[in-house]
Short mmCIF file of C-alpha atoms in Angstrom, two decimals:
data_model
loop_
_atom_site.label_atom_id
_atom_site.label_comp_id
_atom_site.label_asym_id
_atom_site.label_seq_id
_atom_site.Cartn_x
_atom_site.Cartn_y
_atom_site.Cartn_z
CA UNK Z 279 -9.56 -15.13 -5.86
CA UNK Z 280 -7.06 -12.45 -5.62
CA UNK Z 281 -3.48 -11.68 -4.91
CA UNK Z 282 -4.15 -14.32 -2.40
CA UNK Z 283 -4.29 -12.30 0.77
CA UNK Z 284 -4.52 -15.40 2.97
CA UNK Z 285 -2.35 -15.46 6.10
CA UNK Z 286 -2.26 -17.87 9.01
CA UNK Z 287 -2.70 -15.98 12.23
CA UNK Z 288 -4.21 -16.00 15.72
CA UNK Z 289 -6.34 -13.08 16.86
CA UNK Z 290 -6.74 -12.08 20.50
CA UNK Z 291 -10.40 -11.11 20.41
CA UNK Z 292 -10.54 -9.86 23.99
CA UNK Z 293 -7.69 -7.46 23.37
CA UNK Z 294 -9.11 -6.35 20.02
CA UNK Z 295 -12.54 -5.78 21.53
CA UNK Z 296 -10.93 -3.72 24.27
CA UNK Z 297 -9.19 -1.61 21.67
CA UNK Z 298 -12.49 -1.10 19.89
CA UNK Z 299 -14.20 0.02 23.08
CA UNK Z 300 -11.44 2.56 23.67
CA UNK Z 301 -12.10 4.13 20.28
CA UNK Z 302 -15.86 3.83 20.58
CA UNK Z 303 -15.75 5.76 23.84
CA UNK Z 304 -14.07 8.57 21.95
CA UNK Z 305 -17.11 8.57 19.63
CA UNK Z 306 -14.92 7.70 16.66
CA UNK Z 307 -16.83 6.41 13.66
CA UNK Z 308 -16.14 5.73 10.02
CA UNK Z 309 -17.16 8.08 7.24
CA UNK Z 310 -19.96 6.00 5.77
CA UNK Z 311 -19.34 4.69 2.25
CA UNK Z 312 -22.02 4.81 -0.43
CA UNK Z 313 -22.33 1.04 -0.10
CA UNK Z 314 -22.63 0.65 3.65
CA UNK Z 315 -25.83 -0.91 5.01
CA UNK Z 316 -27.07 -0.94 8.58
CA UNK Z 317 -27.93 -4.10 10.47
CA UNK Z 318 -31.58 -3.04 10.40
CA UNK Z 319 -31.50 -2.35 6.67
CA UNK Z 320 -29.21 -4.88 4.95
CA UNK Z 321 -28.45 -4.41 1.27
CA UNK Z 322 -31.03 -5.83 -1.08
CA UNK Z 323 -28.25 -6.71 -3.53
CA UNK Z 324 -25.38 -8.07 -1.44
CA UNK Z 325 -23.97 -10.69 -3.82
CA UNK Z 326 -20.85 -10.03 -5.89
CA UNK Z 327 -20.32 -12.34 -8.88
CA UNK Z 328 -16.76 -13.50 -8.28
CA UNK Z 329 -14.66 -13.25 -11.48
CA UNK Z 330 -17.92 -12.75 -13.35
CA UNK Z 331 -19.51 -15.72 -11.57
CA UNK Z 332 -19.03 -19.41 -12.19
CA UNK Z 333 -20.16 -20.80 -15.53
CA UNK Z 334 -20.65 -24.52 -16.16
CA UNK Z 335 -19.01 -25.07 -12.75
CA UNK Z 336 -15.84 -23.33 -13.91
CA UNK Z 337 -14.39 -20.56 -11.74
CA UNK Z 338 -12.19 -17.53 -12.48
CA UNK Z 339 -13.18 -17.22 -16.13
CA UNK Z 340 -13.80 -13.45 -16.15
CA UNK Z 341 -15.58 -14.21 -19.40
CA UNK Z 342 -18.29 -12.48 -21.40
CA UNK Z 343 -20.59 -15.47 -21.01
CA UNK Z 344 -20.13 -15.68 -17.22
CA UNK Z 345 -20.86 -11.98 -16.77
CA UNK Z 346 -23.95 -12.08 -18.99
CA UNK Z 347 -25.20 -15.12 -17.08
CA UNK Z 348 -24.78 -13.32 -13.73
CA UNK Z 349 -26.59 -10.25 -15.04
CA UNK Z 350 -29.45 -12.38 -16.37
CA UNK Z 351 -29.86 -13.86 -12.88
CA UNK Z 352 -30.18 -10.37 -11.40
CA UNK Z 353 -26.76 -9.96 -9.80
CA UNK Z 354 -25.93 -6.25 -9.56
CA UNK Z 355 -22.29 -6.39 -8.42
CA UNK Z 356 -19.83 -7.93 -10.89
CA UNK Z 357 -16.23 -8.60 -9.91
CA UNK Z 358 -13.68 -8.61 -12.72
CA UNK Z 359 -9.97 -9.25 -12.20
CA UNK Z 360 -8.25 -6.52 -14.19
CA UNK Z 361 -4.84 -6.91 -15.79
CA UNK Z 362 -2.99 -4.91 -18.44
CA UNK Z 363 -2.13 -6.36 -21.84
CA UNK Z 364 1.46 -5.92 -23.00
CA UNK Z 365 0.34 -2.93 -25.08
CA UNK Z 366 -1.40 -1.24 -22.16
CA UNK Z 367 -5.10 -2.12 -22.40
CA UNK Z 368 -7.24 -3.24 -19.46
CA UNK Z 369 -8.52 -6.80 -19.79
CA UNK Z 370 -10.16 -9.40 -17.56
CA UNK Z 371 -7.81 -12.08 -16.24
CA UNK Z 372 -7.04 -13.39 -12.76
CA UNK Z 373 -3.33 -13.61 -13.57
CA UNK Z 374 -1.38 -14.30 -16.73
CA UNK Z 375 -0.18 -17.77 -15.78
CA UNK Z 376 -3.75 -18.88 -15.12
CA UNK Z 377 -5.08 -17.17 -18.25
CA UNK Z 378 -2.46 -18.84 -20.44
CA UNK Z 379 -3.35 -22.21 -18.91
CA UNK Z 380 -7.09 -21.58 -19.32
CA UNK Z 381 -6.64 -20.74 -22.99
CA UNK Z 382 -4.32 -23.60 -23.98
CA UNK Z 383 -1.05 -21.67 -23.82
CA UNK Z 384 0.29 -22.99 -20.53
CA UNK Z 385 3.77 -23.25 -21.97
CA UNK Z 386 3.98 -19.46 -22.03
CA UNK Z 387 4.01 -19.30 -18.23
CA UNK Z 388 3.15 -15.77 -17.13
CA UNK Z 389 3.97 -14.14 -20.47
CA UNK Z 390 1.68 -11.16 -21.14
CA UNK Z 391 -0.16 -11.14 -24.49
CA UNK Z 392 -1.00 -8.12 -26.61
CA UNK Z 393 -4.66 -7.08 -26.74
CA UNK Z 394 -4.98 -8.64 -30.19
CA UNK Z 395 -3.53 -11.95 -29.00
CA UNK Z 396 -5.73 -11.84 -25.89
CA UNK Z 397 -8.93 -11.37 -27.88
CA UNK Z 398 -8.15 -14.29 -30.21
CA UNK Z 399 -8.07 -16.78 -27.32
CA UNK Z 400 -10.92 -18.89 -25.92
CA UNK Z 401 -11.17 -19.61 -22.19
CA UNK Z 402 -11.61 -23.33 -21.51
CA UNK Z 403 -12.00 -23.71 -25.27
CA UNK Z 404 -15.37 -21.91 -25.44
CA UNK Z 405 -15.66 -18.67 -23.46
CA UNK Z 406 -14.87 -15.15 -24.65
CA UNK Z 407 -12.20 -13.00 -22.95
CA UNK Z 408 -13.23 -9.44 -22.12
CA UNK Z 409 -11.46 -6.12 -22.57
CA UNK Z 410 -12.11 -2.56 -21.42
CA UNK Z 411 -14.41 -1.88 -24.39
CA UNK Z 412 -16.72 -4.70 -23.32
CA UNK Z 413 -16.65 -3.52 -19.70
CA UNK Z 414 -17.62 0.01 -20.72
CA UNK Z 415 -20.37 -1.32 -22.96
CA UNK Z 416 -21.94 -3.63 -20.36
CA UNK Z 417 -21.70 -1.03 -17.58
CA UNK Z 418 -23.32 1.66 -19.72
CA UNK Z 419 -26.06 -0.70 -20.88
CA UNK Z 420 -26.86 -1.65 -17.27
CA UNK Z 421 -26.83 1.52 -15.20
CA UNK Z 422 -27.61 -0.44 -12.01
CA UNK Z 423 -24.41 -2.50 -12.22
CA UNK Z 424 -21.43 -1.96 -9.93
CA UNK Z 425 -17.96 -3.07 -11.04
CA UNK Z 426 -15.75 -4.56 -8.31
CA UNK Z 427 -12.11 -5.07 -9.21
CA UNK Z 428 -8.62 -5.71 -7.90
CA UNK Z 429 -5.24 -6.98 -9.06
CA UNK Z 430 -3.73 -3.85 -10.63
CA UNK Z 431 -2.72 -0.64 -8.90
CA UNK Z 432 -2.64 1.54 -12.00
CA UNK Z 433 -5.41 3.70 -10.58
CA UNK Z 434 -4.87 6.50 -13.09
CA UNK Z 435 -5.60 4.08 -15.92
CA UNK Z 436 -8.76 2.82 -14.23
CA UNK Z 437 -10.04 6.37 -13.80
CA UNK Z 438 -9.24 7.32 -17.40
CA UNK Z 439 -10.66 4.10 -18.89
CA UNK Z 440 -14.02 4.15 -17.12
CA UNK Z 441 -16.41 7.08 -16.81
CA UNK Z 442 -18.63 5.52 -14.14
CA UNK Z 443 -16.39 5.98 -11.09
CA UNK Z 444 -19.35 6.17 -8.71
CA UNK Z 445 -20.09 2.56 -9.67
CA UNK Z 446 -16.62 1.08 -9.17
CA UNK Z 447 -15.18 -0.51 -6.02
CA UNK Z 448 -11.42 -1.04 -6.25
CA UNK Z 449 -9.69 -3.42 -3.84
CA UNK Z 450 -6.22 -2.32 -2.70
CA UNK Z 451 -3.62 -4.17 -0.68
CA UNK Z 452 -1.82 -1.59 1.44
CA UNK Z 453 -2.37 1.75 3.13
CA UNK Z 454 0.01 3.25 0.58
CA UNK Z 455 -2.15 2.02 -2.30
CA UNK Z 456 -5.27 3.18 -0.48
CA UNK Z 457 -3.86 6.71 -0.40
CA UNK Z 458 -2.76 6.49 -4.05
CA UNK Z 459 -6.21 5.26 -5.14
CA UNK Z 460 -7.86 8.23 -3.45
CA UNK Z 461 -5.29 10.62 -4.94
CA UNK Z 462 -6.01 9.44 -8.49
CA UNK Z 463 -9.77 9.72 -8.08
CA UNK Z 464 -10.94 6.24 -7.06
CA UNK Z 465 -14.11 7.06 -5.14
CA UNK Z 466 -14.64 3.68 -3.49
CA UNK Z 467 -11.34 1.97 -2.56
CA UNK Z 468 -11.59 -1.11 -0.33
CA UNK Z 469 -8.57 -2.16 1.73
CA UNK Z 470 -7.72 -5.86 1.95
CA UNK Z 471 -6.97 -6.40 5.64
CA UNK Z 472 -5.16 -9.72 5.29
CA UNK Z 473 -1.77 -8.42 4.26
CA UNK Z 474 1.46 -9.04 6.11
CA UNK Z 475 1.11 -10.05 9.75
CA UNK Z 476 -2.51 -8.95 9.97
CA UNK Z 477 -3.80 -8.59 13.50
CA UNK Z 478 -6.60 -6.33 14.68
CA UNK Z 479 -4.17 -4.77 17.15
CA UNK Z 480 -4.35 -1.25 18.52
CA UNK Z 481 -1.91 0.19 15.98
CA UNK Z 482 -3.78 -1.37 13.05
CA UNK Z 483 -7.20 -0.12 14.13
CA UNK Z 484 -5.72 3.31 14.83
CA UNK Z 485 -4.28 3.45 11.31
CA UNK Z 486 -7.59 2.39 9.75
CA UNK Z 487 -9.23 5.36 11.48
CA UNK Z 488 -6.32 7.68 10.64
CA UNK Z 489 -6.28 6.80 6.95
CA UNK Z 490 -10.03 7.24 6.62
CA UNK Z 491 -10.55 3.67 5.45
CA UNK Z 492 -14.27 2.95 5.42
CA UNK Z 493 -14.41 -0.23 3.34
CA UNK Z 494 -12.41 -3.46 3.77
CA UNK Z 495 -12.21 -6.90 2.20
CA UNK Z 496 -11.30 -10.08 4.07
CA UNK Z 497 -11.33 -13.84 3.66
CA UNK Z 498 -13.34 -16.54 5.38
CA UNK Z 499 -10.68 -17.39 7.96
CA UNK Z 500 -10.41 -13.79 9.14
CA UNK Z 501 -14.19 -13.53 9.17
CA UNK Z 502 -14.59 -16.57 11.42
CA UNK Z 503 -11.89 -15.37 13.82
CA UNK Z 504 -13.30 -11.84 14.16
CA UNK Z 505 -17.08 -12.03 13.83
CA UNK Z 506 -17.95 -10.18 17.03
CA UNK Z 507 -15.35 -7.48 16.37
CA UNK Z 508 -16.64 -7.06 12.82
CA UNK Z 509 -20.14 -6.67 14.19
CA UNK Z 510 -18.98 -3.78 16.36
CA UNK Z 511 -16.92 -2.15 13.62
CA UNK Z 512 -19.81 -2.39 11.16
CA UNK Z 513 -22.08 -0.68 13.67
CA UNK Z 514 -19.55 2.15 13.70
CA UNK Z 515 -19.86 2.44 9.93
CA UNK Z 516 -17.17 0.14 8.46
CA UNK Z 517 -18.25 -1.55 5.20
CA UNK Z 518 -17.12 -5.20 4.96
CA UNK Z 519 -16.79 -7.35 1.82
CA UNK Z 520 -16.27 -11.10 2.40
CA UNK Z 521 -14.43 -13.28 -0.12
CA UNK Z 522 -13.82 -17.01 -0.33
CA UNK Z 523 -10.14 -17.55 0.42
CA UNK Z 524 -9.15 -20.06 1.57
CA UNK Z 525 -12.31 -22.21 1.60
CA UNK Z 526 -14.96 -20.88 -0.83
CA UNK Z 527 -17.46 -22.58 1.48
CA UNK Z 528 -19.18 -19.78 3.37
CA UNK Z 529 -19.47 -17.62 0.26
CA UNK Z 530 -21.30 -20.36 -1.63
CA UNK Z 531 -23.58 -21.42 1.22
CA UNK Z 532 -27.02 -19.78 1.33
CA UNK Z 533 -27.50 -20.39 5.05
CA UNK Z 534 -24.14 -18.86 6.00
CA UNK Z 535 -24.69 -15.85 3.75
CA UNK Z 536 -28.18 -15.17 5.08
CA UNK Z 537 -26.91 -15.35 8.68
CA UNK Z 538 -24.04 -12.93 8.05
CA UNK Z 539 -25.29 -10.44 5.45
CA UNK Z 540 -26.13 -7.08 6.96
CA UNK Z 541 -24.75 -8.17 10.32
CA UNK Z 542 -21.11 -9.18 10.03
CA UNK Z 543 -20.56 -8.14 6.39
CA UNK Z 544 -22.24 -5.99 3.73
CA UNK Z 545 -21.34 -7.92 0.59
CA UNK Z 546 -20.04 -11.37 -0.33
CA UNK Z 547 -18.06 -12.52 -3.37
CA UNK Z 548 -19.85 -15.68 -4.50
CA UNK Z 549 -19.29 -18.16 -7.30
CA UNK Z 550 -22.60 -19.99 -7.38
CA UNK Z 551 -25.30 -18.04 -5.51
CA UNK Z 552 -28.00 -16.02 -7.26
CA UNK Z 553 -30.29 -13.37 -5.74
CA UNK Z 554 -32.93 -16.03 -5.02
CA UNK Z 555 -30.22 -17.58 -2.79
CA UNK Z 556 -30.19 -20.79 -4.74
CA UNK Z 557 -26.50 -21.72 -4.80
CA UNK Z 558 -25.96 -24.35 -7.47
CA UNK Z 559 -22.54 -25.31 -8.85
#
């Protein structure tokens, strides 16, 4: 789904919980993000359409048709993987190798097209690629939509391209990028906590507090290994977004989502689930 943040690791939950208690006793809490929801009041709209949402069982399209389908189903959070064309425009693509393969140009490898070349392509032979003009149009037409994005760290370009910064969540992949995102005016950065040798150790939790991080993203393996710790951190105000790597099983399972939403996580990137919690490929 992303810069794949997946890492194999073992977490010592007893130690991590002890670290949490140490900080909790100091009455440390997170500055609450605009998107945080309490356990007693879970978000009404907690589904994020991953890469625009699946369409005709196809994932990662980031296509006009996928996004319009998700909106028609009532999804309010739309994730789009942003990349830059070779001439500097923001467009929707998971990565250039995948986009070239999806559009019949696999021989180009990870070669970056111009905006004009990009717009002439068809994804899987039938779906329409999207650019920053389309994103602005759809976000301004639907004032209740929230754009969730990752992949690029050109935060200045994101701020200049889109005039709805209160309705954008930008995933970042390091503390350095978290600071840069804030510096350039990203109002809602979310730190991916599965980078490097991720462990909820004392130093890591301390840095989360120190940096003022109040929103994180993590994959299904980290979620399963840290559920009780996440419960405690969420009660202290941390906002948690769950994505599918490496399984894409929990995020497309209505029962699992219902059990975790508002308790262990605030939002979930899903391919197939709609607000009625019918999850059909």
